[in-house]
PDB file of C-alpha atoms in Angstrom:
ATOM      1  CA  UNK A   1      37.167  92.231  54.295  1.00 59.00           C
ATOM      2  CA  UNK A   2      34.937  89.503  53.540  1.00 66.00           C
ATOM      3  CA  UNK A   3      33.702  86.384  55.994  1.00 62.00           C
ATOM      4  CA  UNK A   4      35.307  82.719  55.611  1.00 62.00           C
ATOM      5  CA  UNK A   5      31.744  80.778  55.506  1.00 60.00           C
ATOM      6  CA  UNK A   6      33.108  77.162  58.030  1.00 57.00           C
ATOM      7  CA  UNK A   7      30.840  74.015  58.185  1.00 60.00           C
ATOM      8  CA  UNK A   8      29.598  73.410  61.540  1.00 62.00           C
ATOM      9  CA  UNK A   9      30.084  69.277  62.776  1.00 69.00           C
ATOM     10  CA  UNK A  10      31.623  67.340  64.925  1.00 79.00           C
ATOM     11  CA  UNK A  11      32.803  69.125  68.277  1.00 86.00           C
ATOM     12  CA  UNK A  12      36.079  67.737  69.734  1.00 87.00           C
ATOM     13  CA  UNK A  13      38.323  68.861  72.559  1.00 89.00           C
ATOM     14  CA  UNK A  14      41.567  67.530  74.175  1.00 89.00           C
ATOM     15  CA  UNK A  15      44.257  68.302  76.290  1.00 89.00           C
ATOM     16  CA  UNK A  16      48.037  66.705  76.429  1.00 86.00           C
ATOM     17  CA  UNK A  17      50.995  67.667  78.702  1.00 87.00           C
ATOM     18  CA  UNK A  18      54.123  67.746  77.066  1.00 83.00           C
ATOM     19  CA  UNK A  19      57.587  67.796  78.813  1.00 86.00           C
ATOM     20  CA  UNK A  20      59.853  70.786  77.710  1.00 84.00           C
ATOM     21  CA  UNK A  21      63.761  71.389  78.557  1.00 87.00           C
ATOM     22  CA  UNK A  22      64.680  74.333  80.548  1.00 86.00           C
ATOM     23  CA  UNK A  23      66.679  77.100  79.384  1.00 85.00           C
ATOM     24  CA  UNK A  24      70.233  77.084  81.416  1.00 84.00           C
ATOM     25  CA  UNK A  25      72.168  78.794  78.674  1.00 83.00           C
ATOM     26  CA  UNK A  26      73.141  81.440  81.092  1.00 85.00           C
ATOM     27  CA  UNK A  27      73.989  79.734  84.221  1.00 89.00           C
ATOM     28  CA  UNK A  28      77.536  80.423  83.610  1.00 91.00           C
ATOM     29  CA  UNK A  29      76.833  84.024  84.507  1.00 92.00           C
ATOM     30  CA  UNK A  30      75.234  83.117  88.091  1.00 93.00           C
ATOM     31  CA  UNK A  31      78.124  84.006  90.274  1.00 95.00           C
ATOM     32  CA  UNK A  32      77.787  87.596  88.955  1.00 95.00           C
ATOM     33  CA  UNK A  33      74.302  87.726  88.326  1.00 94.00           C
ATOM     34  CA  UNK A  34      73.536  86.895  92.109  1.00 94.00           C
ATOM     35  CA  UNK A  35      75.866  89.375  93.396  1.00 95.00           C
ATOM     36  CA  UNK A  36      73.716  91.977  91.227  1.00 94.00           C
ATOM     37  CA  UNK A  37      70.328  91.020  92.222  1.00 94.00           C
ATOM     38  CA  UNK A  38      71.315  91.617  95.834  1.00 95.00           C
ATOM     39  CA  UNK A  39      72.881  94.354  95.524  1.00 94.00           C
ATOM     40  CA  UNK A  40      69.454  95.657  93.673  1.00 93.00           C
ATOM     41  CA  UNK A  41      67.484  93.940  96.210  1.00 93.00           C
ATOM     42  CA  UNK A  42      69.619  95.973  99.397  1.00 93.00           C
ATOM     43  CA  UNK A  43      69.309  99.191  97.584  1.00 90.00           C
ATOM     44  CA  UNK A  44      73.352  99.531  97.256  1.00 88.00           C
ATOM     45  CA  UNK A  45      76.052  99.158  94.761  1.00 88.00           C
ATOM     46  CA  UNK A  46      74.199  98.009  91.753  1.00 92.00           C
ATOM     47  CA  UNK A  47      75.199 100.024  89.451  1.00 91.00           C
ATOM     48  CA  UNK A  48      78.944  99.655  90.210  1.00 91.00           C
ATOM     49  CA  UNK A  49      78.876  96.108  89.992  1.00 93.00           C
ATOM     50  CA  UNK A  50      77.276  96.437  86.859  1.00 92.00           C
ATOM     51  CA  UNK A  51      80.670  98.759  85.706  1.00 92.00           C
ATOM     52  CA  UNK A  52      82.597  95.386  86.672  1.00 93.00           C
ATOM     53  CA  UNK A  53      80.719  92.682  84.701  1.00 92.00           C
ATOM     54  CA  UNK A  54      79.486  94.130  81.327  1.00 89.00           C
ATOM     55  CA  UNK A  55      77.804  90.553  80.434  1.00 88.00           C
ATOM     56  CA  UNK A  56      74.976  91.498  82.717  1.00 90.00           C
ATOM     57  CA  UNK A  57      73.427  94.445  81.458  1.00 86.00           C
ATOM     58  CA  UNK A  58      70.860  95.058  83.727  1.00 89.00           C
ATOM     59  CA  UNK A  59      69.562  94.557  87.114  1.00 91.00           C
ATOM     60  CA  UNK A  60      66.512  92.958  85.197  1.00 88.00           C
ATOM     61  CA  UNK A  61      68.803  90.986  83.269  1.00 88.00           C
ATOM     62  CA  UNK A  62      70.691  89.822  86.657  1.00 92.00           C
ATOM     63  CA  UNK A  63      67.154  88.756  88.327  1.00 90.00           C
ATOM     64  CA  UNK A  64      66.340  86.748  85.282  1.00 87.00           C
ATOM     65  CA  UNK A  65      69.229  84.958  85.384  1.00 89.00           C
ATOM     66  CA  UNK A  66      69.025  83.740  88.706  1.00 91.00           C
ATOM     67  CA  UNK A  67      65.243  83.004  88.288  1.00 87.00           C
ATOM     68  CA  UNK A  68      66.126  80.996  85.449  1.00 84.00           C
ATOM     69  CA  UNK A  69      68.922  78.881  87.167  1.00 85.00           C
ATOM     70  CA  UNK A  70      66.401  77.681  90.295  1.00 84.00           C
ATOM     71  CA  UNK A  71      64.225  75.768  87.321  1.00 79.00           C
ATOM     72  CA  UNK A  72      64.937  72.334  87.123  1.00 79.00           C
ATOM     73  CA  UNK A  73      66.063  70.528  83.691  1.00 82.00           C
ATOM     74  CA  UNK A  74      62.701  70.187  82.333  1.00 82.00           C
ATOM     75  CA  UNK A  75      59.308  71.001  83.313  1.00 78.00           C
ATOM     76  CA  UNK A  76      55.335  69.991  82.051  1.00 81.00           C
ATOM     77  CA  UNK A  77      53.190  71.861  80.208  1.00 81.00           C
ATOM     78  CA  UNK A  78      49.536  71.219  78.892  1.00 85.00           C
ATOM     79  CA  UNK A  79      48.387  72.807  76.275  1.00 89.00           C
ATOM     80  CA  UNK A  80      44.786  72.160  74.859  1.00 92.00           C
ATOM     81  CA  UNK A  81      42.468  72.341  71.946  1.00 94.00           C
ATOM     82  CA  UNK A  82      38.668  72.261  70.487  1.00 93.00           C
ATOM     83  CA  UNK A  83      37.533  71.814  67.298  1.00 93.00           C
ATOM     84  CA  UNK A  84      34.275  72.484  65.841  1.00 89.00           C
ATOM     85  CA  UNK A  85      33.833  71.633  61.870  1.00 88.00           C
ATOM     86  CA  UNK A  86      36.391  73.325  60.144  1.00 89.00           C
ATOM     87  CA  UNK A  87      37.334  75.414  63.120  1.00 92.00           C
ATOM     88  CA  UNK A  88      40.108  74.951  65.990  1.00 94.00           C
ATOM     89  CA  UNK A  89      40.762  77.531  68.931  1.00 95.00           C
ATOM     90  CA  UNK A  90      44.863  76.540  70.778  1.00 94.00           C
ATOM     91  CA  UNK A  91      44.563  77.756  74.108  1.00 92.00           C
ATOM     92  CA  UNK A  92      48.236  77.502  76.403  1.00 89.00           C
ATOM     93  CA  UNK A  93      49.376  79.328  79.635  1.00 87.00           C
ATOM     94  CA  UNK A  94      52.348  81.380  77.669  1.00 86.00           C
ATOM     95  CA  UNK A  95      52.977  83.709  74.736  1.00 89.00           C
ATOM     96  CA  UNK A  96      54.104  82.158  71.868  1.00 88.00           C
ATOM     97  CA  UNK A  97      56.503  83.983  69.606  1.00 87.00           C
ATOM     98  CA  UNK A  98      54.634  85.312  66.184  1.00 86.00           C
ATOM     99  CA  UNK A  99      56.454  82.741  63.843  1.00 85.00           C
ATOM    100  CA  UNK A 100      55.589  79.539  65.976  1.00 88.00           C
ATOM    101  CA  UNK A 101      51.881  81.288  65.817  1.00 88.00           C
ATOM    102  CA  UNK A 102      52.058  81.582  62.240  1.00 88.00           C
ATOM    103  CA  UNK A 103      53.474  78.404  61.693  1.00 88.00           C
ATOM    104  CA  UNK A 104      50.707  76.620  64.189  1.00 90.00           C
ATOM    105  CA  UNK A 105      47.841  78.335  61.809  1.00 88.00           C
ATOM    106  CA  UNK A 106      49.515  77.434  58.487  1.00 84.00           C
ATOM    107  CA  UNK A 107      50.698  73.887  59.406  1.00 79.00           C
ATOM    108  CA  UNK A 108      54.330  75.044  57.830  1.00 70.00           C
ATOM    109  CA  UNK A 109      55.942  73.492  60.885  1.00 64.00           C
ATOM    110  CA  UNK A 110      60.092  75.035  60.551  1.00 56.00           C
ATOM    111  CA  UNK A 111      59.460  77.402  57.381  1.00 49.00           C
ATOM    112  CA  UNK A 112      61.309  74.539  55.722  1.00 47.00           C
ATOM    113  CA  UNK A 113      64.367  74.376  58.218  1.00 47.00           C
ATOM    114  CA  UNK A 114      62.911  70.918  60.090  1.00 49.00           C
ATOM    115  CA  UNK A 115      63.485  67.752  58.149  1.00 49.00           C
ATOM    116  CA  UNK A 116      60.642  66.142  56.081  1.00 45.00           C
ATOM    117  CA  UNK A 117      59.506  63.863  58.205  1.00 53.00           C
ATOM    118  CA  UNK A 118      58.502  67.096  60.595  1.00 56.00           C
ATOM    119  CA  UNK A 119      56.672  68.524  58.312  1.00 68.00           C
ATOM    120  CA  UNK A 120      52.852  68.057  59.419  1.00 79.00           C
ATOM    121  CA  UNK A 121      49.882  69.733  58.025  1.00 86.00           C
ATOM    122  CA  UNK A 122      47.071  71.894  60.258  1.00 91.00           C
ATOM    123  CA  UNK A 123      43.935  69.935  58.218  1.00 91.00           C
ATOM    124  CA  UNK A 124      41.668  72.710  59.463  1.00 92.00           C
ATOM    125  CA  UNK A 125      40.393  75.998  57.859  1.00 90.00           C
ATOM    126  CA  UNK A 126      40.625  78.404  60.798  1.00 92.00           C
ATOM    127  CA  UNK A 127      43.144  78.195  63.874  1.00 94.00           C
ATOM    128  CA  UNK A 128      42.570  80.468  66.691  1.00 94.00           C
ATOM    129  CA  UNK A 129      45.342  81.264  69.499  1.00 94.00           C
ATOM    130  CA  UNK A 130      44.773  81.968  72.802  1.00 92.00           C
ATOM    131  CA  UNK A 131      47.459  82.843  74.694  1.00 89.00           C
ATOM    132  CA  UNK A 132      48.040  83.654  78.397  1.00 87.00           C
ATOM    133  CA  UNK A 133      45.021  81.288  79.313  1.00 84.00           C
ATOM    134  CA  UNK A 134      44.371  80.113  82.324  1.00 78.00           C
ATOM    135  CA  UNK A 135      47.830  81.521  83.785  1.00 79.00           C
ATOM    136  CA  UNK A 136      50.804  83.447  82.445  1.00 79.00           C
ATOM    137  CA  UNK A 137      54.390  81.018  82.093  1.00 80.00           C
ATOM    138  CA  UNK A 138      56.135  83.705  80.265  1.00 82.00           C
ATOM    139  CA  UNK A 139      57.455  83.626  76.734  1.00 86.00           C
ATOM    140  CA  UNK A 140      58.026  80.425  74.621  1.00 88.00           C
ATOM    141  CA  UNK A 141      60.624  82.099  71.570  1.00 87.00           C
ATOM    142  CA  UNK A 142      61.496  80.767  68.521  1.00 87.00           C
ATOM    143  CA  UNK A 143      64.967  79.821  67.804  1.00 85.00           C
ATOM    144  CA  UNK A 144      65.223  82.858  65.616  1.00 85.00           C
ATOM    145  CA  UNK A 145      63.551  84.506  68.762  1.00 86.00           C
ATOM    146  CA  UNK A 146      67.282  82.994  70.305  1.00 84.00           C
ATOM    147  CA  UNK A 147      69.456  84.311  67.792  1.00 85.00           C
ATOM    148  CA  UNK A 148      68.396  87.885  67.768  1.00 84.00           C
ATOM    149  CA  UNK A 149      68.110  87.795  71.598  1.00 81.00           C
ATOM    150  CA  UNK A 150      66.225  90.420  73.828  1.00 80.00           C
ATOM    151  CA  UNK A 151      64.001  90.602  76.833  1.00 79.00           C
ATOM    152  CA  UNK A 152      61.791  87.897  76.173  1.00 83.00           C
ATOM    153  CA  UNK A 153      64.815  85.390  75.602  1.00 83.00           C
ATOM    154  CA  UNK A 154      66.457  86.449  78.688  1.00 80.00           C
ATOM    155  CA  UNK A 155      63.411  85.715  81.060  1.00 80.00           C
ATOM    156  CA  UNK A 156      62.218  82.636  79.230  1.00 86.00           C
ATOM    157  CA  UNK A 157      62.539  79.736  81.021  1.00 84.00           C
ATOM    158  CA  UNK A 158      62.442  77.598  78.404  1.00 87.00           C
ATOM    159  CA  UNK A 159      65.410  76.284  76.020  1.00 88.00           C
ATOM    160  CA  UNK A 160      65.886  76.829  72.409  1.00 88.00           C
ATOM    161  CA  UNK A 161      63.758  74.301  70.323  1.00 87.00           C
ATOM    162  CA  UNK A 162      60.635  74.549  72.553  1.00 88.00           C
ATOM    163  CA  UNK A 163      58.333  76.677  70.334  1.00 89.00           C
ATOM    164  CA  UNK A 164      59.240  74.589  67.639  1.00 88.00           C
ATOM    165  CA  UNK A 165      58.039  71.325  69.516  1.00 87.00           C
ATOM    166  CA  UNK A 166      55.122  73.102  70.858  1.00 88.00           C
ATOM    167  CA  UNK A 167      53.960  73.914  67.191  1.00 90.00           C
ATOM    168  CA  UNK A 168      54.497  70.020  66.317  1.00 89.00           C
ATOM    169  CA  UNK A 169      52.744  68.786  69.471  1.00 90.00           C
ATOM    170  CA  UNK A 170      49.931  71.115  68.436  1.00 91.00           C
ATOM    171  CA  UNK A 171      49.772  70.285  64.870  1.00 92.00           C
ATOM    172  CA  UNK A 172      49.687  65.870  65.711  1.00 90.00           C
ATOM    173  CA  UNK A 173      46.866  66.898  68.411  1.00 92.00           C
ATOM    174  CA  UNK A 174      44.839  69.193  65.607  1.00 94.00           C
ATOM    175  CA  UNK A 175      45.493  66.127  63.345  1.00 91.00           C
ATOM    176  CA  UNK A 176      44.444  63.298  65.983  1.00 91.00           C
ATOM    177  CA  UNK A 177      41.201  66.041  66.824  1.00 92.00           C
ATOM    178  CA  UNK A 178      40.347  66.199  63.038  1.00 90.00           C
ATOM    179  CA  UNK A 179      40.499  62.138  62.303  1.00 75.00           C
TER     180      UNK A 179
END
């Protein structure tokens, strides 16, 4: 491959905290779930109980869902960025799911599924995400990342919707960074 030549100028950083809602989509299966984790915790009768309530399908799954339920309704995050010319580097304490990352560096906030007026632009040449920095909060999934479901979805702590306001509280900081 070839090199993307970027005009060095003005250096910029910033960092904002943004409130997110927690995910309590599967509080409902608490009752069982807690029953499960001790049962994993003791050493005894896991497995059986996992025979009587199909809807938890693991003792992972079971631990998750009880970690999940102890988070309050919402939470704050900061997330932070610095620009030099042409050139931005996102740094947050979580890993982002691929399309919110893709989205972030493109500026294509939704893939077209947000209404206009979300639609913001990343005005610089080169984004750069780093992940995991500074601390590790788990996974922040896309609402497809909800849809198709999986491990990441159920130990997130955080609600449907959240990568997708993460991306637009990015994009107005990269935007407020590059005025």
């Amino acid at each position: 491959g070839g090199y993307t030549k970027v005009e060095s100028g003005k250096v910029a950083c910033r960092e904002i905290t943004f409130t997110y809602e927690a995910d309590h989509s599967m509080d409902h299966l608490l009752p069982q779930a807690t029953l499960v984790a001790k049962a994993d915790a003791s050493g005894s009768g896991a497995s059986e109980l996992l025979k009587q309530y199909p809807e938890i399908h693991s003792t992972f799954h079971a631990n998750a869902v009880v970690n999940k339920a102890k988070a309050g309704p919402t939470k704050d995050l900061t997330i932070s960025a610095v620009t030099f010319g042409d050139v931005a580097f996102t740094c947050h304490p979580y890993e982002m799911f691929d399309t919110n990352g893709m989205e972030l560096r493109s500026g294509t906030l939704g893939n077209g599924n947000y209404d206009a007026e979300d639609q913001l632009e990343n005005p610089f040449a080169m984004t750069f995400i780093a992940t995991k920095a500074n601390a590790n909060r788990g996974y922040i999934p896309s609402r497809l990342g909800y849809t198709n479901g999986g491990y990441s979805t159920d130990i997130t702590r955080y609600a449907p919707g959240t990568g997708e306001q993460l991306v637009g509280d990015y994009l107005r900081l990269l935007n407020e960074l590059h005025d």
